[in-house]
Amino acid sequence: MASSTNQAIWAQNAAMDMVSLRHDLHQHPELSFQEFRTQEVILQELRKIGLNGTKIANTGVVATILGNRPGKTVALRADMDALPMPDESQLPYASINDGICHACGHDAHIAILIGAAQTLMHDLDFAGQIRLVFQPAEEQLPGGAQNVLASGILDDVDAIFGLHVWQPLAFGQVATSKGALMAAPDDFSLLIKGRGGHASMPEMTIDPVVVAAHIVTALQTLVSRYVSANDQVVLSVTQMHTGTAMNVIPEWAQLQGTLRTLSPKIRDEFPKKMEQLATQIAQAFGAQAKFTVTRGYPALINNPSMAEFALATAADLFGEAQAILSPPTMGGEDFAYYLEKIPGAFVWLGMGTPYPHHHPKFDARDDILYPGIRLLTELALRFLE
Ligand SMILES: [Zn+2]
Ligand SMILES: [Zn+2]
């Protein structure tokens, strides 16, 4: 196997080569499940370094780097999609696709994975194979990960790693958790049916506005009274729709919101508590409530030893202080589906940039490509050792 000096030089060269690719991707962002140009660009870039990519999951790409002898298989995954929002970065390579923006850094993920492939192709003196997975549609439910899994291209994989550039962390820090790293984001809706009428004669009505207000307040007690202090749950009622006029008590009220959980058990049980509380409060006022949950991605739960391996690798590459254990965030990520099937870990790579993810001025930074490339190549090679 090549020396780490060689690996570092190849990674540096690849990082420089990938700057213009990232800018090109940033300028031409595409929405989830519509990454057709992005897919072609990836195939073309892979061809340049001697790899034949295959289309998967409609707009995704897979390619395999074969070592010079048999061994294990490790997968590296990059997501590809952008967001339906304006690009207000005013960069020379700002989006030319109106209302679409690479505001999460997936442009950097693609560039990092291709850069890692370029680095790895310099020396095939390793055992096993490295599967490069360019996955469409992370940002929009149901996500592209399940399609990638259904394609069967990960059936023979022994481990999988994913990386996300992470704005809130200091530049170059690598963080992950030995368990839950990101939440299951589930949405809920509550439809409350009362009885409408004249606002001057509430005694003739069942006022769904009052019922909704009681339910919103009561729901706040579930996290504090039903969930152990050791578990993290977020419940936010984010929308309340009802009424049409000052002098009309409406017939209906609708509440919507999001529930974020880390524990699969609480994820299953909590909505039942919500439903019970809401329907019984509605009943107490003579109204009816219909509760529905729309499930998002499952919680992202790392394999503890893979997370440890990833942090140890990062510590060797960038120093102990740069590899840190992190508490989970309550955001979601469809890499969770891979981790339900395959041992692996998802890691954050700190950027310390000014604007948060999904902000119209968000941009990844060019100098994040090198540590990203270095980390992915090293994770793959060390795992196969
Ligand atoms: Zn995002
Ligand atoms: Zn993202």
CSV table of C-alpha atoms and ligand atoms in Angstrom, one decimal:
chain,number,residue,atom,x,y,z
A,1,MET,CA,0.0,0.0,0.0
A,2,ALA,CA,1.1,3.5,-0.7
A,3,SER,CA,2.7,5.6,2.0
A,4,SER,CA,0.6,8.2,3.8
A,5,THR,CA,2.7,10.9,2.2
A,6,ASN,CA,1.8,9.7,-1.2
A,7,GLN,CA,-1.9,9.5,-0.2
A,8,ALA,CA,-1.8,13.0,1.2
A,9,ILE,CA,-0.2,14.4,-2.0
A,10,TRP,CA,-2.7,12.6,-4.3
A,11,ALA,CA,-5.6,13.8,-2.1
A,12,GLN,CA,-4.2,17.4,-2.3
A,13,ASN,CA,-4.1,17.2,-6.1
A,14,ALA,CA,-7.6,15.7,-6.2
A,15,ALA,CA,-8.9,18.4,-4.0
A,16,MET,CA,-7.5,21.1,-6.3
A,17,ASP,CA,-9.0,19.3,-9.3
A,18,MET,CA,-12.4,19.1,-7.7
A,19,VAL,CA,-12.8,22.8,-6.9
A,20,SER,CA,-14.1,23.7,-10.4
A,21,LEU,CA,-16.3,20.6,-10.3
A,22,ARG,CA,-17.9,21.7,-7.1
A,23,HIS,CA,-18.5,25.2,-8.5
A,24,ASP,CA,-20.1,23.7,-11.6
A,25,LEU,CA,-22.4,21.5,-9.5
A,26,HIS,CA,-23.2,24.5,-7.3
A,27,GLN,CA,-24.1,26.5,-10.3
A,28,HIS,CA,-26.4,23.8,-11.7
A,29,PRO,CA,-28.3,22.4,-8.7
A,30,GLU,CA,-31.1,20.0,-9.2
A,31,LEU,CA,-34.0,18.9,-7.0
A,32,SER,CA,-34.5,15.5,-5.4
A,33,PHE,CA,-35.2,12.7,-8.0
A,34,GLN,CA,-34.3,15.1,-10.8
A,35,GLU,CA,-30.5,15.0,-10.7
A,36,PHE,CA,-30.2,14.2,-14.4
A,37,ARG,CA,-27.4,16.6,-15.3
A,38,THR,CA,-25.6,15.9,-12.0
A,39,GLN,CA,-25.7,12.2,-12.8
A,40,GLU,CA,-24.2,12.7,-16.3
A,41,VAL,CA,-21.4,14.9,-14.8
A,42,ILE,CA,-20.6,12.2,-12.2
A,43,LEU,CA,-20.4,9.5,-14.9
A,44,GLN,CA,-18.2,11.8,-17.0
A,45,GLU,CA,-15.8,12.6,-14.1
A,46,LEU,CA,-15.6,8.9,-13.2
A,47,ARG,CA,-14.7,8.0,-16.8
A,48,LYS,CA,-11.8,10.6,-16.6
A,49,ILE,CA,-10.2,8.6,-13.8
A,50,GLY,CA,-10.9,5.2,-15.5
A,51,LEU,CA,-14.1,4.1,-13.7
A,52,ASN,CA,-17.3,2.9,-15.3
A,53,GLY,CA,-20.2,4.2,-13.4
A,54,THR,CA,-23.7,2.6,-13.6
A,55,LYS,CA,-27.0,4.4,-13.2
A,56,ILE,CA,-29.0,3.3,-10.1
A,57,ALA,CA,-32.1,4.6,-8.4
A,58,ASN,CA,-33.1,6.6,-11.5
A,59,THR,CA,-30.7,9.5,-11.0
A,60,GLY,CA,-28.0,8.0,-8.9
A,61,VAL,CA,-24.6,6.4,-9.8
A,62,VAL,CA,-22.6,3.5,-8.5
A,63,ALA,CA,-19.1,2.6,-9.3
A,64,THR,CA,-16.6,0.1,-7.9
A,65,ILE,CA,-12.9,0.4,-7.4
A,66,LEU,CA,-11.3,-3.1,-7.3
A,67,GLY,CA,-8.2,-3.8,-5.3
A,68,ASN,CA,-5.6,-6.1,-6.8
A,69,ARG,CA,-6.7,-9.0,-4.6
A,70,PRO,CA,-9.9,-10.3,-3.0
A,71,GLY,CA,-11.1,-9.0,0.3
A,72,LYS,CA,-13.9,-7.1,2.0
A,73,THR,CA,-16.2,-4.5,0.4
A,74,VAL,CA,-16.7,-1.1,1.8
A,75,ALA,CA,-19.2,1.5,0.5
A,76,LEU,CA,-18.8,5.3,0.6
A,77,ARG,CA,-21.9,7.4,0.0
A,78,ALA,CA,-22.4,11.0,-1.2
A,79,ASP,CA,-25.9,12.6,-1.7
A,80,MET,CA,-26.5,14.6,-4.8
A,81,ASP,CA,-29.6,16.8,-4.5
A,82,ALA,CA,-30.2,20.5,-3.9
A,83,LEU,CA,-33.1,22.4,-2.2
A,84,PRO,CA,-36.1,24.3,-3.6
A,85,MET,CA,-35.0,27.7,-2.4
A,86,PRO,CA,-33.2,30.8,-3.8
A,87,ASP,CA,-29.5,31.1,-4.0
A,88,GLU,CA,-28.6,34.5,-2.5
A,89,SER,CA,-24.9,33.8,-2.1
A,90,GLN,CA,-23.9,36.2,-4.9
A,91,LEU,CA,-21.0,33.9,-5.7
A,92,PRO,CA,-19.6,33.8,-9.2
A,93,TYR,CA,-20.9,30.3,-9.3
A,94,ALA,CA,-24.3,31.0,-7.7
A,95,SER,CA,-27.2,28.9,-9.0
A,96,ILE,CA,-28.4,29.6,-12.5
A,97,ASN,CA,-31.5,27.4,-11.8
A,98,ASP,CA,-34.1,29.7,-10.5
A,99,GLY,CA,-35.4,28.7,-7.0
A,100,ILE,CA,-32.9,25.8,-6.6
A,101,CYS,CA,-29.9,26.0,-4.4
A,102,HIS,CA,-27.1,23.7,-3.1
A,103,ALA,CA,-27.7,25.0,0.4
A,104,CYS,CA,-26.8,21.9,2.2
A,105,GLY,CA,-23.4,21.2,0.8
A,106,HIS,CA,-24.2,18.1,-1.3
A,107,ASP,CA,-22.2,19.7,-4.1
A,108,ALA,CA,-19.2,19.3,-1.9
A,109,HIS,CA,-20.1,15.7,-1.0
A,110,ILE,CA,-20.1,14.7,-4.7
A,111,ALA,CA,-16.7,16.5,-5.3
A,112,ILE,CA,-15.2,14.9,-2.2
A,113,LEU,CA,-16.3,11.4,-3.2
A,114,ILE,CA,-15.0,11.8,-6.8
A,115,GLY,CA,-11.8,13.3,-5.3
A,116,ALA,CA,-11.5,10.2,-3.1
A,117,ALA,CA,-12.0,7.9,-6.1
A,118,GLN,CA,-9.3,9.8,-8.0
A,119,THR,CA,-6.9,9.4,-5.0
A,120,LEU,CA,-7.7,5.7,-4.6
A,121,MET,CA,-7.2,5.0,-8.3
A,122,HIS,CA,-3.5,5.9,-7.9
A,123,ASP,CA,-2.7,2.7,-6.1
A,124,LEU,CA,-4.8,-0.4,-6.3
A,125,ASP,CA,-2.5,-2.4,-4.1
A,126,PHE,CA,-5.2,-3.3,-1.5
A,127,ALA,CA,-7.5,-6.2,-0.8
A,128,GLY,CA,-11.2,-6.0,-1.6
A,129,GLN,CA,-13.3,-3.3,-3.2
A,130,ILE,CA,-14.6,0.1,-2.6
A,131,ARG,CA,-18.1,0.9,-3.8
A,132,LEU,CA,-18.8,4.6,-4.6
A,133,VAL,CA,-22.5,5.4,-4.1
A,134,PHE,CA,-23.9,8.7,-5.4
A,135,GLN,CA,-27.4,8.8,-4.0
A,136,PRO,CA,-30.1,11.0,-5.2
A,137,ALA,CA,-32.8,12.7,-3.2
A,138,GLU,CA,-31.7,13.0,0.4
A,139,GLU,CA,-33.7,16.2,1.0
A,140,GLN,CA,-37.1,15.0,0.1
A,141,LEU,CA,-39.2,12.2,1.4
A,142,PRO,CA,-39.2,9.3,0.9
A,143,GLY,CA,-35.5,9.9,0.1
A,144,GLY,CA,-33.3,8.0,-2.3
A,145,ALA,CA,-31.5,5.7,0.1
A,146,GLN,CA,-34.3,3.0,0.0
A,147,ASN,CA,-34.1,2.9,-3.8
A,148,VAL,CA,-30.3,2.4,-3.6
A,149,LEU,CA,-30.8,-0.4,-1.1
A,150,ALA,CA,-33.6,-2.0,-3.3
A,151,SER,CA,-31.2,-1.9,-6.3
A,152,GLY,CA,-29.1,-4.6,-4.5
A,153,ILE,CA,-25.8,-2.8,-5.0
A,154,LEU,CA,-25.1,-2.9,-1.3
A,155,ASP,CA,-26.1,-6.5,-0.7
A,156,ASP,CA,-22.4,-7.6,-0.6
A,157,VAL,CA,-21.1,-4.6,1.4
A,158,ASP,CA,-19.4,-5.2,4.8
A,159,ALA,CA,-19.4,-1.6,5.9
A,160,ILE,CA,-20.7,1.8,4.8
A,161,PHE,CA,-19.5,5.3,5.6
A,162,GLY,CA,-21.1,8.7,4.8
A,163,LEU,CA,-19.8,12.2,5.4
A,164,HIS,CA,-21.7,15.5,5.8
A,165,VAL,CA,-19.9,18.9,5.7
A,166,TRP,CA,-21.1,20.5,8.9
A,167,GLN,CA,-21.4,24.3,9.2
A,168,PRO,CA,-21.7,24.7,13.0
A,169,LEU,CA,-18.5,22.7,13.8
A,170,ALA,CA,-15.1,24.4,13.6
A,171,PHE,CA,-13.2,23.9,10.4
A,172,GLY,CA,-11.7,20.5,9.9
A,173,GLN,CA,-13.2,18.9,13.1
A,174,VAL,CA,-14.7,15.5,12.6
A,175,ALA,CA,-17.6,14.6,14.8
A,176,THR,CA,-19.8,11.6,15.3
A,177,SER,CA,-21.6,9.6,17.9
A,178,LYS,CA,-21.3,6.0,19.0
A,179,GLY,CA,-25.1,5.6,18.7
A,180,ALA,CA,-27.9,8.0,17.6
A,181,LEU,CA,-26.5,11.0,15.7
A,182,MET,CA,-29.6,12.3,14.0
A,183,ALA,CA,-33.3,12.0,14.7
A,184,ALA,CA,-36.4,10.4,13.1
A,185,PRO,CA,-38.3,13.4,11.9
A,186,ASP,CA,-42.0,12.5,11.7
A,187,ASP,CA,-44.8,14.9,10.9
A,188,PHE,CA,-48.3,14.9,12.4
A,189,SER,CA,-51.6,16.4,11.7
A,190,LEU,CA,-54.7,16.9,13.8
A,191,LEU,CA,-58.0,17.7,12.3
A,192,ILE,CA,-60.5,18.9,14.9
A,193,LYS,CA,-64.2,18.9,14.0
A,194,GLY,CA,-66.5,21.1,16.1
A,195,ARG,CA,-69.8,22.8,15.2
A,196,GLY,CA,-69.7,26.2,13.5
A,197,GLY,CA,-72.1,29.0,14.0
A,198,HIS,CA,-72.5,32.7,14.8
A,199,ALA,CA,-69.7,34.2,16.9
A,200,SER,CA,-72.3,36.0,19.1
A,201,MET,CA,-73.9,32.7,20.1
A,202,PRO,CA,-71.1,30.4,21.1
A,203,GLU,CA,-73.6,28.4,23.2
A,204,MET,CA,-75.0,27.0,20.0
A,205,THR,CA,-71.6,25.9,18.7
A,206,ILE,CA,-68.7,23.6,19.6
A,207,ASP,CA,-65.7,25.9,19.1
A,208,PRO,CA,-62.8,24.1,17.5
A,209,VAL,CA,-60.5,27.1,18.1
A,210,VAL,CA,-60.8,26.7,21.8
A,211,VAL,CA,-60.4,22.9,21.5
A,212,ALA,CA,-57.3,23.4,19.4
A,213,ALA,CA,-55.8,25.8,21.9
A,214,HIS,CA,-56.3,23.3,24.8
A,215,ILE,CA,-54.7,20.5,22.7
A,216,VAL,CA,-51.7,22.6,21.8
A,217,THR,CA,-51.1,23.4,25.4
A,218,ALA,CA,-51.7,19.8,26.6
A,219,LEU,CA,-49.3,18.5,24.0
A,220,GLN,CA,-46.5,20.5,25.6
A,221,THR,CA,-46.7,18.3,28.7
A,222,LEU,CA,-46.0,15.1,26.9
A,223,VAL,CA,-42.2,15.6,26.4
A,224,SER,CA,-41.8,16.9,30.0
A,225,ARG,CA,-44.0,14.4,31.7
A,226,TYR,CA,-44.0,11.3,29.6
A,227,VAL,CA,-40.4,11.1,28.3
A,228,SER,CA,-37.4,10.3,30.6
A,229,ALA,CA,-34.9,13.0,31.0
A,230,ASN,CA,-32.3,10.6,29.4
A,231,ASP,CA,-34.2,10.5,26.1
A,232,GLN,CA,-34.3,13.4,23.7
A,233,VAL,CA,-37.7,14.2,22.0
A,234,VAL,CA,-38.8,17.4,20.3
A,235,LEU,CA,-42.5,18.1,19.7
A,236,SER,CA,-43.4,21.3,17.9
A,237,VAL,CA,-46.8,22.4,16.8
A,238,THR,CA,-45.9,24.5,13.8
A,239,GLN,CA,-49.1,25.3,12.0
A,240,MET,CA,-52.7,26.1,13.1
A,241,HIS,CA,-55.3,26.7,10.4
A,242,THR,CA,-58.8,27.7,11.1
A,243,GLY,CA,-61.5,30.3,10.6
A,244,THR,CA,-62.6,32.6,7.8
A,245,ALA,CA,-64.3,35.6,9.4
A,246,MET,CA,-64.4,37.7,12.6
A,247,ASN,CA,-68.0,36.8,13.3
A,248,VAL,CA,-68.0,33.1,12.4
A,249,ILE,CA,-67.1,30.3,14.7
A,250,PRO,CA,-65.5,27.8,12.3
A,251,GLU,CA,-66.5,24.1,11.9
A,252,TRP,CA,-62.9,22.9,11.7
A,253,ALA,CA,-59.4,23.5,13.0
A,254,GLN,CA,-56.2,21.9,11.8
A,255,LEU,CA,-52.9,21.5,13.7
A,256,GLN,CA,-49.7,20.4,12.2
A,257,GLY,CA,-46.2,19.9,13.5
A,258,THR,CA,-43.2,17.7,13.8
A,259,LEU,CA,-42.0,15.1,16.2
A,260,ARG,CA,-38.3,14.3,16.5
A,261,THR,CA,-37.2,11.2,18.3
A,262,LEU,CA,-33.9,9.2,18.7
A,263,SER,CA,-35.3,6.0,20.2
A,264,PRO,CA,-37.2,3.7,17.9
A,265,LYS,CA,-39.4,2.6,20.9
A,266,ILE,CA,-40.4,6.2,21.8
A,267,ARG,CA,-40.9,6.9,18.1
A,268,ASP,CA,-43.5,4.1,18.0
A,269,GLU,CA,-45.2,4.9,21.3
A,270,PHE,CA,-45.2,8.7,21.5
A,271,PRO,CA,-47.8,9.3,18.7
A,272,LYS,CA,-50.2,7.0,20.4
A,273,LYS,CA,-50.0,9.2,23.5
A,274,MET,CA,-50.5,12.3,21.4
A,275,GLU,CA,-53.5,10.7,19.7
A,276,GLN,CA,-55.0,9.7,23.1
A,277,LEU,CA,-54.5,13.1,24.6
A,278,ALA,CA,-55.9,15.0,21.6
A,279,THR,CA,-58.9,12.8,20.9
A,280,GLN,CA,-59.9,12.8,24.6
A,281,ILE,CA,-59.6,16.5,25.0
A,282,ALA,CA,-61.7,17.0,21.9
A,283,GLN,CA,-64.3,14.6,23.3
A,284,ALA,CA,-64.4,16.5,26.6
A,285,PHE,CA,-65.6,19.5,24.6
A,286,GLY,CA,-68.0,17.5,22.4
A,287,ALA,CA,-65.7,17.8,19.4
A,288,GLN,CA,-63.8,15.1,17.4
A,289,ALA,CA,-60.2,14.9,16.6
A,290,LYS,CA,-58.5,12.8,13.9
A,291,PHE,CA,-54.8,12.3,14.3
A,292,THR,CA,-52.4,11.2,11.5
A,293,VAL,CA,-48.7,10.7,11.4
A,294,THR,CA,-46.5,10.8,8.3
A,295,ARG,CA,-43.3,9.0,9.0
A,296,GLY,CA,-40.0,10.5,7.9
A,297,TYR,CA,-36.6,8.9,8.0
A,298,PRO,CA,-35.7,6.6,10.9
A,299,ALA,CA,-33.2,7.9,13.5
A,300,LEU,CA,-29.6,7.6,12.3
A,301,ILE,CA,-27.9,5.2,14.6
A,302,ASN,CA,-24.2,4.5,14.1
A,303,ASN,CA,-22.7,1.2,14.7
A,304,PRO,CA,-20.6,2.0,17.9
A,305,SER,CA,-17.4,0.2,16.7
A,306,MET,CA,-17.6,1.7,13.3
A,307,ALA,CA,-18.0,5.2,14.8
A,308,GLU,CA,-15.0,4.5,17.0
A,309,PHE,CA,-13.0,3.4,14.0
A,310,ALA,CA,-14.0,6.5,12.1
A,311,LEU,CA,-13.0,8.8,14.9
A,312,ALA,CA,-9.7,7.0,15.5
A,313,THR,CA,-9.0,7.4,11.7
A,314,ALA,CA,-9.8,11.1,11.9
A,315,ALA,CA,-7.6,11.5,15.0
A,316,ASP,CA,-4.6,9.9,13.2
A,317,LEU,CA,-5.1,12.1,10.2
A,318,PHE,CA,-5.9,15.4,11.8
A,319,GLY,CA,-4.9,15.1,15.4
A,320,GLU,CA,-6.8,14.0,18.6
A,321,ALA,CA,-8.4,17.4,19.2
A,322,GLN,CA,-10.0,17.4,15.7
A,323,ALA,CA,-11.9,14.1,16.3
A,324,ILE,CA,-14.7,14.5,18.7
A,325,LEU,CA,-17.8,12.7,20.0
A,326,SER,CA,-20.9,14.7,19.5
A,327,PRO,CA,-24.4,14.6,21.0
A,328,PRO,CA,-27.1,14.0,18.4
A,329,THR,CA,-29.0,16.8,16.6
A,330,MET,CA,-32.7,16.5,16.0
A,331,GLY,CA,-32.4,16.9,12.2
A,332,GLY,CA,-33.0,13.9,9.9
A,333,GLU,CA,-30.9,12.1,7.3
A,334,ASP,CA,-31.8,9.1,5.1
A,335,PHE,CA,-28.3,7.6,5.5
A,336,ALA,CA,-30.2,6.1,8.5
A,337,TYR,CA,-31.7,3.4,6.2
A,338,TYR,CA,-28.2,2.1,5.3
A,339,LEU,CA,-27.3,1.8,8.9
A,340,GLU,CA,-30.4,-0.3,9.6
A,341,LYS,CA,-29.0,-2.9,7.3
A,342,ILE,CA,-25.2,-2.4,7.2
A,343,PRO,CA,-22.6,-1.7,9.9
A,344,GLY,CA,-21.3,1.8,9.4
A,345,ALA,CA,-21.0,5.3,10.6
A,346,PHE,CA,-22.0,8.8,9.4
A,347,VAL,CA,-19.6,11.6,10.3
A,348,TRP,CA,-19.7,15.4,10.2
A,349,LEU,CA,-16.9,17.4,8.9
A,350,GLY,CA,-16.8,20.8,10.4
A,351,MET,CA,-16.7,23.9,8.2
A,352,GLY,CA,-17.1,26.9,10.5
A,353,THR,CA,-18.8,28.9,7.7
A,354,PRO,CA,-21.0,31.8,8.5
A,355,TYR,CA,-24.5,30.7,7.3
A,356,PRO,CA,-26.3,27.6,8.5
A,357,HIS,CA,-27.4,24.8,6.3
A,358,HIS,CA,-30.5,25.5,4.2
A,359,HIS,CA,-29.8,29.3,4.4
A,360,PRO,CA,-30.0,31.1,1.1
A,361,LYS,CA,-26.4,32.3,1.5
A,362,PHE,CA,-25.0,28.9,2.5
A,363,ASP,CA,-22.0,27.7,0.7
A,364,ALA,CA,-19.5,24.9,1.4
A,365,ARG,CA,-15.8,26.0,1.3
A,366,ASP,CA,-13.3,24.9,-1.3
A,367,ASP,CA,-10.7,24.0,1.3
A,368,ILE,CA,-13.1,21.5,2.9
A,369,LEU,CA,-12.5,19.1,0.0
A,370,TYR,CA,-9.0,18.1,1.1
A,371,PRO,CA,-9.9,16.9,4.6
A,372,GLY,CA,-13.1,15.2,3.2
A,373,ILE,CA,-11.1,13.3,0.5
A,374,ARG,CA,-8.4,12.4,3.0
A,375,LEU,CA,-10.9,11.0,5.5
A,376,LEU,CA,-13.0,9.0,3.0
A,377,THR,CA,-9.9,7.4,1.3
A,378,GLU,CA,-8.4,6.5,4.7
A,379,LEU,CA,-11.6,5.1,6.1
A,380,ALA,CA,-11.9,2.8,3.0
A,381,LEU,CA,-8.3,1.7,2.9
A,382,ARG,CA,-8.1,1.1,6.7
A,383,PHE,CA,-11.3,-0.8,6.8
A,384,LEU,CA,-10.1,-3.1,4.0
A,385,GLU,CA,-6.7,-3.7,5.6
B,1,ZN,ZN,-30.1,19.4,4.0
B,2,ZN,ZN,-27.6,17.5,3.7
